[in-house]
PDB file of C-alpha atoms in Angstrom:
ATOM      1  CA  MET A  26      94.460 125.883  57.002  1.00 49.00           C
ATOM      2  CA  ASN A  27      96.409 126.641  60.173  1.00 58.00           C
ATOM      3  CA  PHE A  28      98.285 129.558  58.592  1.00 59.00           C
ATOM      4  CA  ARG A  29      95.098 131.402  57.653  1.00 57.00           C
ATOM      5  CA  ARG A  30      93.584 130.849  61.087  1.00 58.00           C
ATOM      6  CA  ALA A  31      96.742 132.191  62.716  1.00 57.00           C
ATOM      7  CA  ILE A  32      96.676 135.286  60.489  1.00 59.00           C
ATOM      8  CA  VAL A  33      93.038 136.056  61.295  1.00 53.00           C
ATOM      9  CA  GLY A  34      93.712 135.535  64.999  1.00 60.00           C
ATOM     10  CA  PHE A  35      96.748 137.764  64.780  1.00 58.00           C
ATOM     11  CA  LEU A  36      94.810 140.584  63.176  1.00 56.00           C
ATOM     12  CA  ALA A  37      92.175 140.502  65.879  1.00 52.00           C
ATOM     13  CA  ILE A  38      94.670 140.289  68.736  1.00 58.00           C
ATOM     14  CA  ALA A  39      97.009 142.905  67.286  1.00 55.00           C
ATOM     15  CA  LEU A  40      94.259 145.443  66.816  1.00 51.00           C
ATOM     16  CA  LEU A  41      92.850 144.794  70.287  1.00 50.00           C
ATOM     17  CA  LEU A  42      96.320 144.940  71.787  1.00 52.00           C
ATOM     18  CA  GLY A  43      96.999 148.262  70.132  1.00 54.00           C
ATOM     19  CA  MET A  44      93.735 149.747  71.346  1.00 48.00           C
ATOM     20  CA  SER A  45      93.643 148.321  74.852  1.00 49.00           C
ATOM     21  CA  LEU A  46      97.105 148.956  76.230  1.00 47.00           C
ATOM     22  CA  SER A  47      97.044 151.285  79.184  1.00 47.00           C
ATOM     23  CA  CYS A  48      98.525 154.703  78.808  1.00 47.00           C
ATOM     24  CA  GLY A  49     101.341 155.129  81.274  1.00 48.00           C
ATOM     25  CA  GLY A  50     103.252 157.953  79.641  1.00 52.00           C
ATOM     26  CA  GLU A  51     105.786 155.480  78.236  1.00 56.00           C
ATOM     27  CA  GLU A  52     107.140 155.549  74.740  1.00 76.00           C
ATOM     28  CA  PRO A  53     105.830 154.321  72.401  1.00 88.00           C
ATOM     29  CA  THR A  54     102.318 155.553  72.929  1.00 90.00           C
ATOM     30  CA  ASP A  55      99.173 153.448  72.636  1.00 89.00           C
ATOM     31  CA  ARG A  56      98.421 155.190  69.352  1.00 92.00           C
ATOM     32  CA  GLU A  57     101.844 154.342  67.952  1.00 93.00           C
ATOM     33  CA  VAL A  58     101.324 150.700  68.876  1.00 91.00           C
ATOM     34  CA  GLU A  59      97.879 150.776  67.293  1.00 91.00           C
ATOM     35  CA  LEU A  60      99.260 152.278  64.078  1.00 93.00           C
ATOM     36  CA  LYS A  61     102.020 149.669  63.953  1.00 93.00           C
ATOM     37  CA  ALA A  62      99.429 146.908  64.476  1.00 91.00           C
ATOM     38  CA  GLU A  63      97.386 148.296  61.588  1.00 92.00           C
ATOM     39  CA  LEU A  64     100.446 148.456  59.329  1.00 92.00           C
ATOM     40  CA  VAL A  65     101.460 144.910  60.178  1.00 92.00           C
ATOM     41  CA  GLY A  66      97.864 143.806  59.664  1.00 89.00           C
ATOM     42  CA  GLU A  67      97.848 145.281  56.161  1.00 89.00           C
ATOM     43  CA  LYS A  68     101.038 143.422  55.308  1.00 88.00           C
ATOM     44  CA  VAL A  69      99.600 140.206  56.706  1.00 87.00           C
ATOM     45  CA  ALA A  70      96.494 140.671  54.569  1.00 86.00           C
ATOM     46  CA  VAL A  71      98.635 140.751  51.427  1.00 83.00           C
ATOM     47  CA  VAL A  72     100.396 137.552  52.481  1.00 82.00           C
ATOM     48  CA  VAL A  73      97.067 135.864  53.212  1.00 80.00           C
ATOM     49  CA  LEU A  74      95.803 136.787  49.747  1.00 80.00           C
ATOM     50  CA  MET A  75      98.924 135.464  48.088  1.00 76.00           C
ATOM     51  CA  TYR A  76      98.888 132.307  50.172  1.00 73.00           C
ATOM     52  CA  GLY A  77      95.160 131.845  49.566  1.00 73.00           C
ATOM     53  CA  PHE A  78      95.607 131.951  45.825  1.00 71.00           C
ATOM     54  CA  GLY A  79      98.239 129.241  46.137  1.00 62.00           C
ATOM     55  CA  GLY A  80     101.372 130.742  44.735  1.00 62.00           C
ATOM     56  CA  SER A  81     103.098 128.169  42.600  1.00 70.00           C
ATOM     57  CA  GLY A  82     106.661 127.429  41.698  1.00 80.00           C
ATOM     58  CA  GLU A  83     109.291 129.735  43.145  1.00 84.00           C
ATOM     59  CA  CYS A  84     106.704 132.099  44.634  1.00 83.00           C
ATOM     60  CA  GLY A  85     105.008 129.275  46.521  1.00 83.00           C
ATOM     61  CA  ASP A  86     108.375 128.051  47.749  1.00 88.00           C
ATOM     62  CA  ILE A  87     109.199 131.507  49.101  1.00 88.00           C
ATOM     63  CA  LEU A  88     105.864 131.698  50.934  1.00 86.00           C
ATOM     64  CA  ASP A  89     106.450 128.257  52.419  1.00 87.00           C
ATOM     65  CA  LYS A  90     109.978 129.223  53.473  1.00 89.00           C
ATOM     66  CA  TYR A  91     108.724 132.118  55.615  1.00 89.00           C
ATOM     67  CA  GLU A  92     105.520 130.481  56.889  1.00 88.00           C
ATOM     68  CA  ASP A  93     106.983 129.118  60.140  1.00 90.00           C
ATOM     69  CA  ASP A  94     108.777 132.365  61.022  1.00 91.00           C
ATOM     70  CA  ILE A  95     105.665 134.436  60.405  1.00 90.00           C
ATOM     71  CA  ASN A  96     103.462 131.992  62.322  1.00 89.00           C
ATOM     72  CA  GLU A  97     105.890 132.166  65.251  1.00 92.00           C
ATOM     73  CA  ALA A  98     105.801 135.971  65.229  1.00 92.00           C
ATOM     74  CA  MET A  99     101.986 135.891  65.148  1.00 86.00           C
ATOM     75  CA  GLU A 100     101.867 133.455  68.055  1.00 90.00           C
ATOM     76  CA  ASP A 101     104.186 135.691  70.073  1.00 92.00           C
ATOM     77  CA  ILE A 102     101.800 138.597  69.523  1.00 89.00           C
ATOM     78  CA  GLU A 103      98.706 136.511  70.263  1.00 88.00           C
ATOM     79  CA  ASN A 104     100.227 135.131  73.466  1.00 90.00           C
ATOM     80  CA  TYR A 105     101.432 138.500  74.771  1.00 89.00           C
ATOM     81  CA  ASP A 106      99.381 139.481  77.810  1.00 87.00           C
ATOM     82  CA  GLY A 107     101.491 142.237  79.285  1.00 83.00           C
ATOM     83  CA  ASP A 108     100.880 145.953  79.295  1.00 84.00           C
ATOM     84  CA  SER A 109     104.239 147.251  78.107  1.00 88.00           C
ATOM     85  CA  ASN A 110     103.977 149.382  74.984  1.00 90.00           C
ATOM     86  CA  SER A 111     107.672 148.826  74.359  1.00 92.00           C
ATOM     87  CA  GLU A 112     107.265 145.044  74.414  1.00 93.00           C
ATOM     88  CA  ALA A 113     104.130 145.179  72.258  1.00 92.00           C
ATOM     89  CA  MET A 114     105.932 147.399  69.748  1.00 93.00           C
ATOM     90  CA  SER A 115     108.929 145.057  69.752  1.00 94.00           C
ATOM     91  CA  LEU A 116     106.713 142.078  68.922  1.00 94.00           C
ATOM     92  CA  LEU A 117     104.979 144.006  66.143  1.00 94.00           C
ATOM     93  CA  GLU A 118     108.301 145.208  64.737  1.00 95.00           C
ATOM     94  CA  ASP A 119     109.616 141.630  64.732  1.00 95.00           C
ATOM     95  CA  ALA A 120     106.576 140.477  62.766  1.00 94.00           C
ATOM     96  CA  GLU A 121     106.932 143.434  60.392  1.00 94.00           C
ATOM     97  CA  LYS A 122     110.600 142.633  59.814  1.00 95.00           C
ATOM     98  CA  LYS A 123     109.757 139.049  58.866  1.00 93.00           C
ATOM     99  CA  LEU A 124     106.946 140.198  56.590  1.00 93.00           C
ATOM    100  CA  ASP A 125     109.248 142.744  54.955  1.00 93.00           C
ATOM    101  CA  GLN A 126     111.881 140.054  54.340  1.00 93.00           C
ATOM    102  CA  LEU A 127     109.228 137.886  52.718  1.00 91.00           C
ATOM    103  CA  GLY A 128     108.029 140.826  50.635  1.00 89.00           C
ATOM    104  CA  GLU A 129     111.526 141.674  49.452  1.00 92.00           C
ATOM    105  CA  GLU A 130     112.189 138.106  48.376  1.00 90.00           C
ATOM    106  CA  LEU A 131     108.825 137.876  46.612  1.00 86.00           C
ATOM    107  CA  GLU A 132     109.551 141.164  44.877  1.00 87.00           C
ATOM    108  CA  ASP A 133     113.008 139.972  43.806  1.00 89.00           C
ATOM    109  CA  GLU A 134     111.374 136.959  42.139  1.00 85.00           C
ATOM    110  CA  ASP A 135     108.669 139.137  40.480  1.00 83.00           C
ATOM    111  CA  CYS A 136     105.919 137.480  42.526  1.00 79.00           C
ATOM    112  CA  LEU A 137     104.338 140.809  43.501  1.00 70.00           C
TER     113      LEU A 137
END
């Protein structure tokens, strides 16, 4: 499934991105980016588990509704090849925002 492959790729890229960015004294720091990547990775793992178990009915519809947005955010992170901590953090925060929106909607429908 393309979604699962994208999630696994995202986790690998996000963790590498967080660890490999050069330290130039800019804010946010490499460590902050790494921590954000770990947090986003944890949220992605929950989504992968839910998606893997094939949520049905309203829950499945909610997952499907956010799939393209989350995949796009993951692709943006995977395709980022710069060395700006600010840009890396922005991409991670965008992905986190989309994951949080998904989580809130799933929670509202008692899917979590």
